[in-house]
Coordinates of C-alpha atoms and ligand atoms in Angstrom, one line a residue:
X691 CA 116.3 71.8 115.2
X692 CA 117.9 74.7 113.3
X693 CA 118.8 72.4 110.4
X694 CA 115.2 71.2 110.3
X695 CA 113.9 74.8 110.2
X696 CA 116.2 75.7 107.3
X697 CA 115.4 72.6 105.4
X698 CA 111.7 73.4 105.8
X699 CA 112.3 76.9 104.6
X700 CA 114.3 75.7 101.7
X701 CA 111.6 73.3 100.6
X702 CA 109.0 76.1 101.0
X703 CA 111.1 78.4 98.9
X704 CA 111.8 75.7 96.3
X705 CA 108.1 74.8 96.2
X706 CA 107.0 78.4 95.8
X707 CA 109.5 79.1 93.2
X708 CA 108.5 76.3 90.9
X709 CA 104.8 76.9 91.6
X710 CA 104.9 80.3 89.9
X711 CA 101.3 80.4 88.5
X712 CA 100.0 82.2 91.6
X713 CA 98.2 85.5 91.9
X714 CA 98.5 86.9 95.4
X715 CA 96.3 89.5 96.9
X716 CA 97.4 91.1 100.2
X717 CA 94.6 92.5 102.3
X718 CA 91.1 90.9 102.9
X719 CA 89.2 94.1 103.1
X720 CA 86.4 95.0 100.6
X721 CA 89.1 96.0 98.0
X722 CA 91.0 92.6 98.2
X723 CA 87.8 90.6 98.3
X724 CA 86.3 92.4 95.3
X725 CA 89.6 91.9 93.4
X726 CA 89.7 88.2 94.2
X727 CA 86.1 87.6 93.1
X728 CA 86.6 89.4 89.8
X729 CA 89.7 87.4 89.1
X730 CA 88.1 84.1 90.1
X731 CA 85.2 84.8 87.7
X732 CA 87.4 85.1 84.7
X733 CA 88.5 82.2 82.4
X734 CA 91.8 83.9 82.0
X735 CA 92.9 82.9 85.5
X736 CA 91.9 79.2 85.1
X737 CA 95.6 78.1 85.2
X738 CA 96.4 80.3 88.3
X739 CA 96.1 79.7 92.0
X740 CA 94.5 82.7 93.7
X741 CA 95.6 83.5 97.2
X742 CA 94.5 86.2 99.7
X743 CA 96.9 87.0 102.6
X744 CA 95.5 88.9 105.5
X745 CA 97.4 90.3 108.5
X746 CA 94.4 89.8 110.9
X747 CA 92.3 86.9 111.9
X748 CA 89.2 88.1 110.1
X749 CA 88.1 89.3 106.7
X750 CA 86.5 92.8 106.1
X751 CA 89.2 95.3 107.3
X752 CA 87.4 98.5 108.1
X753 CA 84.0 96.7 107.6
X754 CA 83.8 95.3 111.1
X755 CA 80.6 94.4 112.8
X756 CA 80.1 92.6 116.1
X757 CA 77.0 91.0 117.8
X758 CA 75.6 92.5 120.9
X759 CA 72.8 90.4 122.3
X760 CA 70.7 89.6 119.3
X761 CA 71.7 92.5 117.0
X762 CA 74.8 93.6 115.1
X763 CA 76.6 96.9 115.5
X764 CA 79.0 98.4 112.9
X765 CA 82.2 99.5 114.6
X766 CA 83.5 100.5 111.1
X767 CA 81.6 101.2 107.9
X768 CA 77.9 101.5 108.6
X769 CA 75.8 103.0 105.9
X770 CA 75.4 103.5 102.1
X771 CA 73.2 105.5 99.7
X772 CA 72.2 103.8 96.4
X773 CA 72.3 107.2 94.7
X774 CA 76.0 107.7 95.7
X775 CA 77.1 104.0 96.0
X776 CA 75.6 102.1 93.1
X777 CA 78.1 99.3 93.2
X778 CA 77.5 98.7 96.9
X779 CA 73.7 98.7 96.3
X780 CA 74.0 96.3 93.4
X781 CA 76.3 93.9 95.2
X782 CA 74.0 93.8 98.3
X783 CA 71.1 93.1 96.0
X784 CA 72.8 90.3 94.2
X785 CA 73.9 88.7 97.4
X786 CA 70.4 89.2 98.9
X787 CA 71.8 90.9 102.0
X788 CA 69.0 92.1 104.3
X789 CA 69.1 95.9 104.5
X790 CA 67.0 98.5 106.5
X791 CA 66.7 102.3 106.3
X792 CA 69.5 104.1 108.0
X793 CA 67.2 106.8 109.4
X794 CA 69.8 109.4 110.6
X795 CA 69.0 112.1 108.0
X796 CA 66.7 114.0 110.4
X797 CA 68.4 116.2 112.9
X798 CA 66.7 116.9 116.2
X799 CA 67.5 119.6 118.7
X800 CA 68.9 121.8 115.9
X801 CA 72.2 123.6 116.5
X802 CA 71.6 127.5 116.5
X803 CA 73.5 127.7 113.2
X804 CA 71.3 125.2 111.3
X805 CA 68.8 127.9 110.5
X806 CA 69.5 129.3 107.1
X807 CA 72.7 127.1 106.7
X808 CA 71.5 125.5 103.5
X809 CA 71.1 128.9 101.8
X810 CA 74.4 130.2 103.2
X811 CA 76.3 127.2 101.9
X812 CA 74.5 127.4 98.5
X813 CA 75.6 131.1 98.2
X814 CA 79.2 130.3 99.2
X815 CA 79.4 127.4 96.7
X816 CA 79.2 129.9 93.9
X817 CA 82.4 131.5 95.1
X818 CA 84.5 128.4 95.1
X819 CA 85.6 128.9 91.5
X820 CA 87.4 132.2 92.5
X821 CA 89.1 130.7 95.6
X822 CA 92.8 130.2 95.5
X823 CA 94.2 127.1 97.2
X824 CA 92.9 128.0 100.5
X825 CA 91.4 125.5 103.0
X826 CA 87.6 125.3 103.5
X827 CA 88.0 126.9 106.9
X828 CA 90.1 129.8 105.4
X829 CA 87.5 130.1 102.6
X830 CA 84.7 130.3 105.2
X831 CA 86.7 132.9 107.3
X832 CA 87.2 135.1 104.2
X833 CA 83.4 135.2 103.6
X834 CA 81.8 134.8 107.0
X835 CA 84.4 135.9 109.5
X836 CA 86.2 133.8 112.1
X837 CA 83.5 133.3 114.7
X838 CA 80.7 132.4 112.3
X839 CA 83.0 130.0 110.4
X840 CA 83.7 128.1 113.7
X841 CA 80.0 128.0 114.4
X842 CA 79.2 126.7 110.9
X843 CA 81.8 123.8 111.1
X844 CA 80.6 123.0 114.7
X845 CA 77.1 122.9 113.3
X846 CA 78.1 120.4 110.6
X847 CA 79.5 117.9 113.1
X848 CA 82.5 116.7 111.0
X849 CA 85.7 118.2 112.3
X850 CA 87.8 117.1 109.3
X851 CA 86.2 120.3 107.8
X852 CA 88.7 122.3 109.9
X853 CA 91.7 120.5 108.5
X854 CA 94.2 122.6 106.3
X855 CA 94.2 119.9 103.6
X856 CA 90.4 120.1 103.2
X857 CA 89.7 122.4 100.2
X858 CA 86.3 124.1 99.7
X859 CA 85.6 121.6 96.9
X860 CA 86.3 118.5 99.2
X861 CA 84.3 120.1 102.0
X862 CA 81.3 120.5 99.8
X863 CA 81.7 116.8 98.8
X864 CA 81.8 115.9 102.5
X865 CA 78.6 117.9 103.2
X866 CA 76.7 116.6 100.2
X867 CA 77.7 112.9 100.8
X868 CA 77.0 112.4 104.5
X869 CA 73.5 111.4 105.6
X870 CA 73.4 113.6 108.7
X871 CA 74.2 116.8 106.9
X872 CA 73.1 116.2 103.3
X873 CA 70.0 118.3 104.3
X874 CA 72.2 121.4 104.0
X875 CA 72.9 120.6 100.3
X876 CA 71.0 119.8 97.1
X877 CA 71.3 116.1 98.0
X878 CA 68.6 116.5 100.7
X879 CA 66.3 113.5 100.4
X880 CA 68.9 110.9 99.3
X881 CA 68.0 107.6 100.9
X882 CA 70.5 105.7 103.2
X883 CA 70.5 102.1 104.3
X884 CA 72.5 99.8 106.6
X885 CA 72.8 96.1 106.7
X886 CA 70.7 94.3 109.3
X887 CA 73.7 92.1 110.1
X888 CA 76.2 94.8 109.7
X889 CA 78.7 95.4 106.8
X890 CA 80.7 92.4 108.0
X891 CA 77.9 90.3 106.5
X892 CA 78.8 91.6 103.1
X893 CA 82.5 90.7 103.7
X894 CA 81.4 87.3 104.9
X895 CA 79.3 86.6 101.8
X896 CA 82.2 87.7 99.5
X897 CA 84.6 85.5 101.4
X898 CA 82.2 82.5 101.1
X899 CA 81.9 83.1 97.3
X900 CA 85.6 83.5 96.9
X901 CA 86.4 80.4 98.9
X902 CA 83.8 78.5 96.8
X903 CA 85.5 79.7 93.6
X904 CA 88.7 78.2 94.9
X905 CA 90.5 81.2 96.3
X906 CA 92.8 80.2 99.2
X907 CA 92.8 82.4 102.3
X908 CA 95.8 82.8 104.6
X909 CA 95.1 84.6 107.8
X910 CA 97.6 86.0 110.3
X911 CA 100.0 86.6 107.4
X912 CA 101.4 90.1 107.6
X913 CA 103.3 91.1 104.5
X914 CA 106.6 92.6 105.7
X915 CA 108.7 92.7 102.5
X916 CA 108.9 91.6 98.9
X917 CA 111.5 91.1 96.3
X918 CA 110.9 91.0 92.5
X919 CA 113.0 88.4 90.8
X920 CA 112.9 88.0 87.0
X921 CA 109.2 87.4 86.2
X922 CA 108.1 86.7 89.8
X923 CA 107.8 88.3 93.2
X924 CA 108.8 86.7 96.4
X925 CA 106.5 87.9 99.3
X926 CA 107.8 87.7 102.8
X927 CA 105.2 87.4 105.6
X928 CA 105.4 87.4 109.4
X929 CA 103.2 84.6 110.6
X930 CA 101.3 84.2 113.9
X931 CA 104.2 82.2 115.5
X932 CA 106.8 84.8 114.5
X933 CA 108.2 82.5 111.8
X934 CA 108.9 84.0 108.4
X935 CA 107.0 82.7 105.5
X936 CA 107.7 83.2 101.8
X937 CA 105.3 82.9 98.9
X938 CA 106.1 83.2 95.2
X939 CA 103.8 85.2 93.0
X940 CA 103.4 85.9 89.3
X941 CA 101.1 88.9 90.0
X942 CA 100.6 90.6 93.3
X943 CA 97.9 93.0 94.3
X944 CA 98.5 95.1 97.4
X945 CA 94.9 95.9 98.4
X946 CA 96.2 98.0 101.3
X947 CA 95.4 101.6 102.3
X948 CA 98.2 104.1 101.9
X949 CA 99.2 104.0 105.6
X950 CA 99.7 100.2 105.4
X951 CA 101.7 100.7 102.2
X952 CA 103.9 103.3 103.9
X953 CA 104.7 100.9 106.8
X954 CA 106.2 98.5 104.3
X955 CA 109.8 99.0 103.3
X956 CA 108.9 99.8 99.6
X957 CA 109.5 103.5 99.3
X958 CA 105.7 104.3 99.2
X959 CA 104.5 106.7 97.9
X960 CA 107.7 108.2 96.4
X961 CA 108.5 105.5 93.9
X962 CA 104.9 104.6 93.3
X963 CA 102.9 107.8 92.8
X964 CA 103.1 111.5 92.2
X965 CA 100.5 112.0 94.8
X966 CA 100.8 112.2 98.6
X967 CA 98.4 110.7 101.1
X968 CA 96.8 111.5 104.4
X969 CA 94.4 109.9 106.8
X970 CA 92.2 111.0 109.8
X971 CA 91.2 109.0 112.9
X972 CA 87.6 108.0 113.6
X973 CA 85.9 106.9 116.8
X974 CA 82.6 105.2 117.4
X975 CA 81.1 104.7 120.9
X976 CA 78.0 102.6 121.6
X977 CA 76.1 102.7 124.9
X978 CA 73.5 100.2 126.0
X979 CA 70.8 100.6 128.6
X980 CA 68.2 98.3 130.2
X981 CA 65.4 100.4 128.7
X982 CA 65.1 102.9 125.8
X983 CA 64.6 106.0 128.0
X984 CA 65.2 108.3 124.9
X985 CA 61.7 107.2 123.6
X986 CA 60.2 109.4 126.3
X987 CA 61.9 112.3 124.5
X988 CA 60.8 111.1 121.0
X989 CA 64.4 110.7 119.9
X990 CA 64.2 107.2 118.3
X991 CA 65.9 107.0 114.9
X992 CA 67.0 110.7 115.2
X993 CA 70.5 112.2 115.2
X994 CA 71.6 115.4 116.9
X995 CA 74.7 117.4 116.2
X996 CA 76.2 119.1 119.2
X997 CA 78.9 121.6 120.2
X998 CA 80.5 119.1 122.6
X999 CA 83.0 116.3 122.1
X1000 CA 80.2 113.8 121.3
X1001 CA 79.6 115.8 118.0
X1002 CA 77.0 113.4 116.5
X1003 CA 74.6 111.4 118.8
X1004 CA 72.4 108.8 117.2
X1005 CA 69.4 107.2 118.9
X1006 CA 69.0 103.8 117.3
X1007 CA 65.4 102.7 117.5
X1008 CA 64.8 101.2 121.0
X1009 CA 68.2 99.4 120.9
X1010 CA 71.1 101.7 121.8
X1011 CA 72.7 105.2 121.5
X1012 CA 76.0 105.7 119.7
X1013 CA 78.2 108.7 118.9
X1014 CA 80.6 109.2 116.0
X1015 CA 83.6 111.6 115.9
X1016 CA 86.5 112.3 113.6
X1017 CA 89.9 114.0 113.7
X1018 CA 90.7 115.8 117.0
X1019 CA 87.6 114.5 118.9
X1020 CA 88.4 110.9 117.8
X1021 CA 91.8 111.3 119.6
X1022 CA 90.0 112.9 122.5
X1023 CA 87.9 109.8 123.0
X1024 CA 90.9 107.5 122.6
X1025 CA 92.4 109.3 125.6
X1026 CA 89.1 109.1 127.6
X1027 CA 88.8 105.3 127.0
X1028 CA 92.4 105.0 128.4
X1029 CA 91.0 106.2 131.7
X1030 CA 88.8 103.9 133.8
X1031 CA 85.5 102.7 132.4
X1032 CA 83.6 104.6 135.1
X1033 CA 85.3 107.9 134.1
X1034 CA 84.7 107.3 130.4
X1035 CA 81.0 106.5 131.0
X1036 CA 80.6 109.6 133.3
X1037 CA 82.1 111.8 130.7
X1038 CA 79.8 110.4 128.0
X1039 CA 76.7 110.6 130.1
X1040 CA 77.4 114.1 131.3
X1041 CA 77.8 115.2 127.7
X1042 CA 74.6 113.4 126.6
X1043 CA 72.7 115.1 129.4
X1044 CA 74.2 118.5 128.4
X1045 CA 73.3 117.9 124.7
X1046 CA 69.7 117.2 125.6
X1047 CA 69.5 119.8 128.3
X1048 CA 68.5 117.2 130.9
X1049 CA 70.0 116.8 134.4
X1050 CA 72.4 113.8 134.4
X1051 CA 70.5 112.6 137.5
X1052 CA 67.5 111.9 135.3
X1053 CA 69.5 109.6 133.0
X1054 CA 69.9 105.9 133.8
X1055 CA 73.3 104.3 134.1
X1056 CA 74.3 102.3 131.0
X1057 CA 74.6 98.5 131.4
X1058 CA 77.4 98.1 128.9
X1059 CA 79.3 99.8 126.2
X1060 CA 81.5 99.1 123.1
X1061 CA 83.8 101.5 121.2
X1062 CA 86.4 101.4 118.5
X1063 CA 89.1 103.9 117.6
X1064 CA 90.5 103.8 114.1
X1065 CA 93.8 105.6 113.9
X1066 CA 93.5 105.9 110.1
X1067 CA 89.7 105.5 109.6
X1068 CA 89.6 107.6 106.4
X1069 CA 92.4 107.5 103.9
X1070 CA 92.8 109.9 101.0
X1071 CA 95.1 111.5 98.4
X1072 CA 95.9 115.0 99.6
X1073 CA 95.7 116.4 96.1
X1074 CA 92.3 115.0 95.5
X1075 CA 91.9 114.8 91.8
X1076 CA 89.9 112.8 89.3
X1077 CA 93.2 112.1 87.6
X1078 CA 94.4 109.8 90.3
X1079 CA 94.6 106.3 88.8
X1080 CA 92.6 103.7 90.7
X1081 CA 95.6 101.4 90.7
X1082 CA 99.4 102.1 91.0
X1083 CA 101.6 99.5 89.3
X1084 CA 105.3 98.7 89.3
X1085 CA 107.6 96.0 87.9
X1086 CA 106.0 95.8 84.5
X1087 CA 102.5 95.7 86.0
X1088 CA 103.3 92.6 88.1
X1089 CA 102.9 94.4 91.4
X1090 CA 99.7 96.5 91.8
X1091 CA 98.6 98.6 94.7
X1092 CA 95.0 99.7 95.1
X1093 CA 92.7 101.3 97.6
X1094 CA 89.5 103.3 98.0
X1095 CA 91.8 106.2 98.7
X1096 CA 92.8 106.4 95.1
X1097 CA 89.2 106.7 93.8
X1098 CA 86.7 109.5 93.8
X1099 CA 85.0 107.5 96.6
X1100 CA 87.8 107.7 99.2
X1101 CA 86.5 106.8 102.6
X1102 CA 83.7 104.7 101.3
X1103 CA 83.1 101.0 100.5
X1104 CA 82.1 102.0 97.0
X1105 CA 85.7 103.1 96.4
X1106 CA 87.0 99.8 97.7
X1107 CA 84.8 97.8 95.3
X1108 CA 85.9 100.0 92.4
X1109 CA 89.6 99.8 93.4
X1110 CA 89.5 96.0 93.8
X1111 CA 87.8 95.4 90.5
X1112 CA 90.2 97.9 88.7
X1113 CA 93.2 95.9 90.1
X1114 CA 91.6 92.7 88.7
X1115 CA 91.1 94.3 85.3
X1116 CA 94.7 95.4 85.3
X1117 CA 95.8 91.8 85.6
X1118 CA 93.2 90.4 83.3
X1119 CA 94.3 92.7 80.5
X1120 CA 97.9 91.5 80.9
X1121 CA 96.8 87.8 80.9
X1122 CA 94.7 88.5 77.8
X1123 CA 97.6 90.1 76.1
X1124 CA 99.9 87.2 76.9
X1125 CA 97.3 84.7 75.6
X1126 CA 97.1 86.6 72.3
X1127 CA 100.9 86.7 72.1
X1128 CA 101.1 82.9 72.7
X1129 CA 98.5 82.2 70.0
X1130 CA 100.3 84.5 67.5
X1131 CA 103.6 82.7 68.3
X1132 CA 102.0 79.3 67.7
X1133 CA 100.6 80.5 64.3
X1134 CA 104.0 81.8 63.3
Ligands
FAD979 C1 84.6 104.1 111.6 C2 84.5 104.0 110.1 C3 83.2 104.3 109.5 C4 83.1 104.2 108.2 N1 81.8 104.4 107.6 C5 81.6 104.1 106.4 C6 80.3 104.1 105.9 O1 79.3 104.4 106.6 N2 80.1 103.7 104.6 C7 81.1 103.3 103.8 O2 80.8 103.0 102.6 N3 82.4 103.3 104.2 C8 82.6 103.7 105.5 N4 83.9 103.6 106.0 C9 85.0 103.4 105.0 C10 85.2 101.9 104.6 O3 85.2 101.1 105.7 C11 86.4 101.8 103.8 O4 86.4 102.6 102.7 C12 86.6 100.3 103.2 O5 86.4 99.4 104.2 C13 88.1 100.2 102.7 O6 88.3 98.9 102.3 P1 89.8 98.4 101.8 O7 89.7 97.0 101.5 O8 90.3 99.3 100.8 O9 90.7 98.7 103.1 P2 90.6 98.0 104.5 O10 89.2 97.7 104.9 O11 91.4 98.9 105.4 O12 91.4 96.6 104.4 C14 92.7 96.4 104.3 C15 93.1 95.1 104.9 O13 94.5 94.9 104.7 C16 95.0 94.3 105.9 N5 96.4 94.6 106.0 C17 97.0 95.8 106.3 N6 98.3 95.7 106.2 C18 98.6 94.4 105.9 C19 99.8 93.7 105.7 N7 101.0 94.3 105.8 N8 99.8 92.4 105.3 C20 98.6 91.8 105.2 N9 97.4 92.4 105.4 C21 97.4 93.7 105.7 C22 94.1 94.9 107.0 O14 94.2 94.0 108.2 C23 92.8 94.9 106.3 O15 92.0 93.8 106.6 C24 84.1 103.7 107.3 C25 85.4 103.4 107.9 C26 85.5 103.6 109.3 C27 86.9 103.2 109.9

């Protein structure tokens, strides 16, 4: 039995070592899929086998939609704005994905601080140039006092704005680039959309295109280690049945977010980058009822921002209600969901009633719910800077790491597309160079 196992492994290793014209992409999120498609579309890779290895059983990573009855809900990425995310918009258009207006740019039941907030933020923005390394919250406190600063961040609904690593510049970027609060910035009026079948439909279309172009997919392959040997890299995976699997690779793209990179034994980020990285948790909770009672309150397709742990409550047409939280309140909801379902639902319903100033007795009991906690929902470079390269490379450019976190669009699918395509360009340049060198050698 043992002998058999080792002879299989030996054959595998032998096979993979001789078959060295392989480009391996690790991670089948939007970054990995975008990379694979760009590589597959180039003549320069015609002699190469393209492979994608994915830890999970599905494609898409943080683009994760599920079906509930006859509609899709986005547990992960959920919306885009063509003005901010042109690559996403173009791709969806090319793939003929059905989109609809993401209507949550109109706040109902305004928070007391919303009045005049746009003007306050515009005035404060002028003072950023003279701020010195302080966080957005410290910056606010200097100019508005402690109490008012708390009230402002509470009114903005995104608790990452409290974090010490969020500078005033990043905070303004957050305010200007989120649909619910862009109305407090000059971006008021940007249009937002979502996919009727959820963002997973985009991942599925990319997967189908890639598979059609000959890209091989390996699911339940978790990269656990790699070694670089002469011109090649030997990738070690843990498979679904606990066996170890090796693959040999001429070029390797690690389309993995920084937290996944850090969990590999490859000294990330120290020997890869001069930057350091952080992430924040996110939580989305969806509640379903047997009738859309919120229509009686004229709340369809509206969002409200509240001073309670629900933070942002969205009333999706006549279909469902969802809430979306980040940072400390994402962790809060993780703890709530670890209690019984009854307790969790009681807490949610009590807070919805409070937010709408209605007695909980007037609200019907939900018939079902779904939720998802993402421990590292948004990943970013701590020293956010336009100088961060979209790809990090080692071993003479043979191993490349890429993520939306390295781009100016960290936390967005747009960044994933840019990252994946940049990784592909990095390899294509090397292939082009070696082709030119081969031709030059033949001429000489
Ligand atoms: C709740 C939430 C809401 C969001 N909302 C939006 C939004 O509205 N609009 C928007 O544009 N963006 C949004 N985003 C961000 C968007 O989802 C991400 O920017 C994008 O999906 C990142 O893609 P990626 O391929 O770089 O990383 P990921 O999607 O994280 O993909 C990485 C892949 O690598 C795999 N992997 C990890 N480790 C290993 C390993 N060791 N071996 C093999 N495979 C591995 C993972 O399983 C995963 O499939 C949201 C994210 C979350 C979580």
